[in-house]
Amino acid sequence: MTASEGRVEPGHGRNVPGSVASGAAQPALRAVGLSKSFGAFRANDGVDLSLPGGARHALIGPNGAGKTTLVNLLTGRLAPSAGDVFLDGERVTSLPEHARVARGMTRTFQINALFDGLSVFESLLLAVCQRRGQGASWWRRLSRLDAEHRDVWSLLDRLRLSADAALLTRHLPYGKRRLLEIGLALATGPSILLLDEPASGIPAAESRDMFEVIAALPRSVTLLFIEHDMGLVFRFAERISVLVAGRVLCEGTPDEISKDARVREVYLGGAVP
Amino acid sequence: MASFFGIVFDGVAYGSLLFLISIGLSVTMGLMNIVNLAHGAFAMFGGYLSVWLGARGVPFLATLPVCFVALGLAGAACERLFYQRLRRRSQLDQVLFTIGFTFAAVAAATFVWGPAEQRVDLPAALRGQVQLFGVGLGAYRLFLIALVAVLSAGLVALVEKTTFGARVRAAVDDEHVSAGLGIPVERVFCLTFAFGSGLAGLGGALCIDVLGLEPTFALKYLVYFLLVVSVGGAGSLAGTAVASIVLGLFDVAGKYYVPEVGAFIIYGLMIVLLLVFPAGLYGRRT
Amino acid sequence: MSSSGVPPIAPRELGLDERFGRLEIGFWLLAVAAFFALPGYLVLASQVLIAGLFALSLDLILGYAGIVSLGHAAFFGVGAYVAGLLSVRGHGEALSGLLAAAAAAGAVGFCTSFLIVGGHGLTRLMVTLAVGLSLHEAANQASSITGGSDGLSGMETSDLFGLFAFDMLGKTAYLYVLAVCFASFLLVRRAVHSPFGLSLRGIRENERRMHAIGAPVRRRLIEVYTLAAALAGVAGALSAQTTEFVGIEALGFDRSAGALVMLVLGGAGRAYGAFVGSCLFMLLQTIFADIHPAYWQFWMGCAVMLIAFFARGGILGYASAVFERLAIVRRGRAAPRPGT
């Protein structure tokens, strides 16, 4: 997928200030020399990443390679020791996490981060209200937010969770919790979505719903996902970055990666999927 | 200035007392992650036990080890009965339970001993002053500092040199890994809690002459204990020691030099320190 | 399926219905009835309502946003002293006193909120305690203004609207307090059933995720803390105006802890829990304190311990657990099957 095909559409009602207006499209997400040290331990070391709009990019690597740390750096959960992050050409390195979400970049968590005491509907409504700029309004009644309600119902439709809308999150079975996890991220209307092991913990029999949700994501959404499930990686990814010991070992198409001897040695263990 | 030295001396004595009582709280919070607002009540009961024994003719110094043991046992009982389960609850539940405990304790003390301040009969050797470097220093306070210094040395030795100490340190660092290594974590908790409560009881008995003892002691000085622990960093011996001495000095100096704002110095200092070191001076930064 | 925009499940089933429950209506009707039925107890009833309002303000930050505060009485005290001082200096008009108190308490809340919202756990708890104690100490020290431990006297609350005098039996006072409390209750209720309220619950449930869906958590917490402080200030002003006295205990730890206990008894995270808890608290206090002053405190302490220990899901849980059960029963009966 070339950059010209995957033009990024801005998210709902958002400005993207500071974009460099030029003939060529800016990469949707770009990391330059991103590093993070915890004391003497280097979790990420000079990571470079460039995702054109509409990309389907996978991040793989052995455990402890620093993948989740990288996502935390990209989203602003952690401040980098060095390096920069750019969203559509705008430097966002010093912006806090919620400001980056407002600019279109959202992530999911490997271990579900849900609102156990809220119902499925309330959880999604919360995210939708925030996206529509209603998060602070204290005088509007929750039951009268027609536009927001419609958004939530269409989202529930996509996730196939409509029947469970009234259920409390803590009563959901695990597979559905995982769907809600993605649902919350989708509710923010992202143009860049970072998925941290979306299929983690879901048995193969139940993962069909998850795959379909991911496959149904439009090209207006740029996708970066961390995965260990090689089936998922080779099915969805158009480009793969291999992260080992905090550094990018190599990057390329699935074909190139599966043939690369270094990758085989370090990660795939010599087997070709 | 002789007076300045006297203030430092008083501050160190006060700080030593704070340390003795707070160290139990610090380890409990660092180890078991429990906000234990009832710790002041343990100290208070130690004091009242000493008074009770003293009224029956037991010499003051002899009451001290009794207070230590008695409150240690009480602590062990409480740990088994309540705190073991409180560990997994939310901070709010812990706060509420221990506040309830403290209120009940204060009420019980009022009922049994009345609201008046209690006094102890110090042995003759500890009354009056001792001349040191041309300055008259309170004998009792000197005794306090010496006692706490000795106990601290013992604590450091216990923590650094014994197996038990190593287990406590491991459990503070990482409970699950320690359990995985075969360390009887539950027993470590119980013993540590008991030990800390015993020290609190001992400190409470020692407090009577310096701070005064009445039922509201449990709440009034709780603030200082919590202060010491949060500023020093829960679970850290060194942190608690430094915080105690610093707070003791500032409190005494503040009340002497600027009595109108005396108490503010402490609160203000605490807020500043907490803003700069959210995990405490020696706390672990997550 | 749902492309027509008509939701297959009614808002009521989703828990979004904000119609008044029978309990709520019942409570306020009782409060009005008390005016006629219990003429001798109106002074006490006023205190119950005021304490309930104060507990409600604490519930905003505790039950909804999840901030445990041991120093909330500081704002009650600020409100009380501001209303008191205005009155002593000749401005005894009640409503303007209320507004001034709310503004002052809100300002103090706003300033201290920065210390609170940044921290977590023990640090945050300690800072709330320190703020409470500092203000208590300040009031004690500034005795020339506040009257120190003797309290502020010499207040005189002007006739309400120039017509209704504050009589000894407390009839005018009661109606005044009732009106203000009810108005505040409606306000809080509105805020709670709004997107703002939902985001507070989100912060309480999972603060980490709130950041990740783009919510400015810090800002929300500052907003709710300021609101809670202002409301506490209103309660303080009411107390000052109706008793025409402000004691130093208005700021004390006992008052902060008392509000916590009321929320324990009545259930936190439910707007009316504060008033229910206040009633129970005052009722129990009146019954027990007569026997021996320490008796009340002892049994209250024990009750709090029991509830904190045994309530499944903790304090916030036990009230919710009951309602969850009721809601599940209700949904089971009604359950319109969504079209497939």
Short mmCIF file of N, CA and C in Angstrom, two decimals, chain C residues 262-324:
data_model
loop_
_atom_site.label_atom_id
_atom_site.label_comp_id
_atom_site.label_asym_id
_atom_site.label_seq_id
_atom_site.Cartn_x
_atom_site.Cartn_y
_atom_site.Cartn_z
N MET C 262 -21.10 8.65 57.68
CA MET C 262 -22.46 8.78 57.13
C MET C 262 -22.55 8.11 55.77
N LEU C 263 -21.51 8.29 54.97
CA LEU C 263 -21.52 7.65 53.65
C LEU C 263 -21.42 6.15 53.78
N VAL C 264 -20.70 5.68 54.79
CA VAL C 264 -20.64 4.24 55.04
C VAL C 264 -22.03 3.71 55.34
N LEU C 265 -22.72 4.42 56.23
CA LEU C 265 -24.03 3.96 56.65
C LEU C 265 -25.05 4.04 55.52
N GLY C 266 -25.00 5.12 54.76
CA GLY C 266 -26.03 5.33 53.75
C GLY C 266 -25.67 4.83 52.37
N GLY C 267 -24.41 4.51 52.16
CA GLY C 267 -24.01 4.04 50.84
C GLY C 267 -23.44 5.16 49.99
N ALA C 268 -22.18 5.04 49.63
CA ALA C 268 -21.55 6.07 48.81
C ALA C 268 -21.86 5.80 47.34
N GLY C 269 -21.75 6.82 46.52
CA GLY C 269 -21.97 6.66 45.10
C GLY C 269 -23.43 6.71 44.72
N ARG C 270 -24.28 7.01 45.68
CA ARG C 270 -25.71 7.20 45.38
C ARG C 270 -26.06 8.54 45.96
N ALA C 271 -26.63 9.43 45.18
CA ALA C 271 -26.80 10.81 45.64
C ALA C 271 -27.58 10.91 46.95
N TYR C 272 -28.54 10.03 47.18
CA TYR C 272 -29.35 10.16 48.39
C TYR C 272 -28.74 9.42 49.56
N GLY C 273 -27.69 8.64 49.32
CA GLY C 273 -27.04 7.88 50.40
C GLY C 273 -26.55 8.80 51.50
N ALA C 274 -26.10 9.99 51.10
CA ALA C 274 -25.58 10.95 52.07
C ALA C 274 -26.64 11.33 53.08
N PHE C 275 -27.86 11.61 52.59
CA PHE C 275 -28.91 12.04 53.50
C PHE C 275 -29.41 10.89 54.35
N VAL C 276 -29.51 9.73 53.75
CA VAL C 276 -29.92 8.54 54.52
C VAL C 276 -28.91 8.29 55.63
N GLY C 277 -27.64 8.36 55.26
CA GLY C 277 -26.58 8.13 56.24
C GLY C 277 -26.61 9.16 57.35
N SER C 278 -26.90 10.40 56.96
CA SER C 278 -26.94 11.46 57.96
C SER C 278 -28.06 11.20 58.96
N CYS C 279 -29.21 10.79 58.46
CA CYS C 279 -30.33 10.48 59.35
C CYS C 279 -29.97 9.38 60.33
N LEU C 280 -29.41 8.30 59.76
CA LEU C 280 -29.04 7.16 60.61
C LEU C 280 -28.02 7.58 61.66
N PHE C 281 -27.02 8.32 61.20
CA PHE C 281 -25.95 8.76 62.09
C PHE C 281 -26.51 9.58 63.25
N MET C 282 -27.29 10.61 62.91
CA MET C 282 -27.82 11.48 63.95
C MET C 282 -28.76 10.72 64.89
N LEU C 283 -29.55 9.82 64.27
CA LEU C 283 -30.48 9.03 65.07
C LEU C 283 -29.72 8.21 66.10
N LEU C 284 -28.74 7.48 65.60
CA LEU C 284 -27.94 6.63 66.49
C LEU C 284 -27.21 7.46 67.53
N GLN C 285 -26.70 8.60 67.07
CA GLN C 285 -25.97 9.45 68.01
C GLN C 285 -26.88 9.93 69.13
N THR C 286 -28.08 10.36 68.76
CA THR C 286 -29.00 10.85 69.77
C THR C 286 -29.35 9.76 70.77
N ILE C 287 -29.57 8.55 70.26
CA ILE C 287 -29.94 7.44 71.14
C ILE C 287 -28.78 7.08 72.07
N PHE C 288 -27.60 6.93 71.47
CA PHE C 288 -26.49 6.41 72.26
C PHE C 288 -25.80 7.43 73.14
N ALA C 289 -25.73 8.66 72.66
CA ALA C 289 -24.92 9.63 73.40
C ALA C 289 -25.52 9.95 74.76
N ASP C 290 -26.82 9.72 74.89
CA ASP C 290 -27.46 10.01 76.18
C ASP C 290 -26.95 9.09 77.29
N ILE C 291 -26.61 7.87 76.91
CA ILE C 291 -26.20 6.90 77.92
C ILE C 291 -24.85 7.28 78.51
N HIS C 292 -23.91 7.54 77.66
CA HIS C 292 -22.56 7.94 78.09
C HIS C 292 -21.87 8.47 76.84
N PRO C 293 -21.23 9.59 76.90
CA PRO C 293 -20.64 10.17 75.69
C PRO C 293 -19.73 9.20 74.96
N ALA C 294 -19.00 8.40 75.72
CA ALA C 294 -18.06 7.49 75.07
C ALA C 294 -18.79 6.32 74.42
N TYR C 295 -19.99 6.04 74.97
CA TYR C 295 -20.77 4.91 74.47
C TYR C 295 -21.04 5.05 72.98
N TRP C 296 -21.49 6.19 72.57
CA TRP C 296 -21.82 6.44 71.16
C TRP C 296 -20.60 6.24 70.29
N GLN C 297 -19.49 6.83 70.68
CA GLN C 297 -18.31 6.75 69.86
C GLN C 297 -17.84 5.30 69.73
N PHE C 298 -17.95 4.57 70.80
CA PHE C 298 -17.50 3.18 70.79
C PHE C 298 -18.33 2.34 69.81
N TRP C 299 -19.62 2.42 69.96
CA TRP C 299 -20.46 1.58 69.10
C TRP C 299 -20.44 2.05 67.65
N MET C 300 -20.28 3.35 67.47
CA MET C 300 -20.15 3.86 66.12
C MET C 300 -18.89 3.30 65.47
N GLY C 301 -17.79 3.32 66.23
CA GLY C 301 -16.54 2.77 65.74
C GLY C 301 -16.71 1.30 65.37
N CYS C 302 -17.37 0.55 66.23
CA CYS C 302 -17.57 -0.87 65.96
C CYS C 302 -18.43 -1.08 64.72
N ALA C 303 -19.50 -0.28 64.61
CA ALA C 303 -20.38 -0.41 63.45
C ALA C 303 -19.60 -0.16 62.16
N VAL C 304 -18.78 0.88 62.17
CA VAL C 304 -17.99 1.19 60.99
C VAL C 304 -17.05 0.04 60.65
N MET C 305 -16.42 -0.51 61.67
CA MET C 305 -15.50 -1.64 61.45
C MET C 305 -16.25 -2.81 60.81
N LEU C 306 -17.42 -3.12 61.35
CA LEU C 306 -18.18 -4.25 60.83
C LEU C 306 -18.55 -4.05 59.37
N ILE C 307 -19.08 -2.87 59.08
CA ILE C 307 -19.50 -2.62 57.70
C ILE C 307 -18.30 -2.66 56.77
N ALA C 308 -17.23 -2.00 57.16
CA ALA C 308 -16.06 -1.95 56.29
C ALA C 308 -15.50 -3.35 56.07
N PHE C 309 -15.62 -4.19 57.06
CA PHE C 309 -15.02 -5.52 56.98
C PHE C 309 -15.88 -6.50 56.22
N PHE C 310 -17.17 -6.48 56.50
CA PHE C 310 -18.02 -7.53 55.96
C PHE C 310 -18.75 -7.16 54.68
N ALA C 311 -18.91 -5.88 54.41
CA ALA C 311 -19.67 -5.52 53.23
C ALA C 311 -18.97 -6.07 52.00
N ARG C 312 -19.64 -6.92 51.28
CA ARG C 312 -19.02 -7.53 50.12
C ARG C 312 -18.83 -6.51 49.03
N GLY C 313 -17.62 -6.44 48.49
CA GLY C 313 -17.35 -5.41 47.51
C GLY C 313 -17.03 -4.09 48.19
N GLY C 314 -16.93 -4.10 49.50
CA GLY C 314 -16.58 -2.88 50.21
C GLY C 314 -17.73 -1.89 50.28
N ILE C 315 -17.44 -0.70 50.68
CA ILE C 315 -18.48 0.29 50.92
C ILE C 315 -19.21 0.63 49.65
N LEU C 316 -18.46 0.93 48.61
CA LEU C 316 -19.09 1.29 47.36
C LEU C 316 -19.85 0.10 46.81
N GLY C 317 -19.37 -1.07 47.14
CA GLY C 317 -19.97 -2.27 46.60
C GLY C 317 -21.30 -2.62 47.22
N TYR C 318 -21.37 -2.49 48.53
CA TYR C 318 -22.55 -3.09 49.16
C TYR C 318 -23.83 -2.40 48.78
N ALA C 319 -23.79 -1.10 48.60
CA ALA C 319 -24.99 -0.42 48.14
C ALA C 319 -25.28 -0.81 46.70
N SER C 320 -24.22 -0.84 45.87
CA SER C 320 -24.40 -1.20 44.47
C SER C 320 -24.88 -2.63 44.34
N ALA C 321 -24.33 -3.51 45.16
CA ALA C 321 -24.68 -4.92 45.04
C ALA C 321 -26.18 -5.11 45.22
N VAL C 322 -26.72 -4.40 46.19
CA VAL C 322 -28.16 -4.52 46.44
C VAL C 322 -28.93 -4.05 45.21
N PHE C 323 -28.50 -2.93 44.65
CA PHE C 323 -29.25 -2.39 43.53
C PHE C 323 -29.05 -3.18 42.25
N GLU C 324 -27.86 -3.78 42.13
CA GLU C 324 -27.62 -4.65 40.98
C GLU C 324 -28.61 -5.79 40.98
#
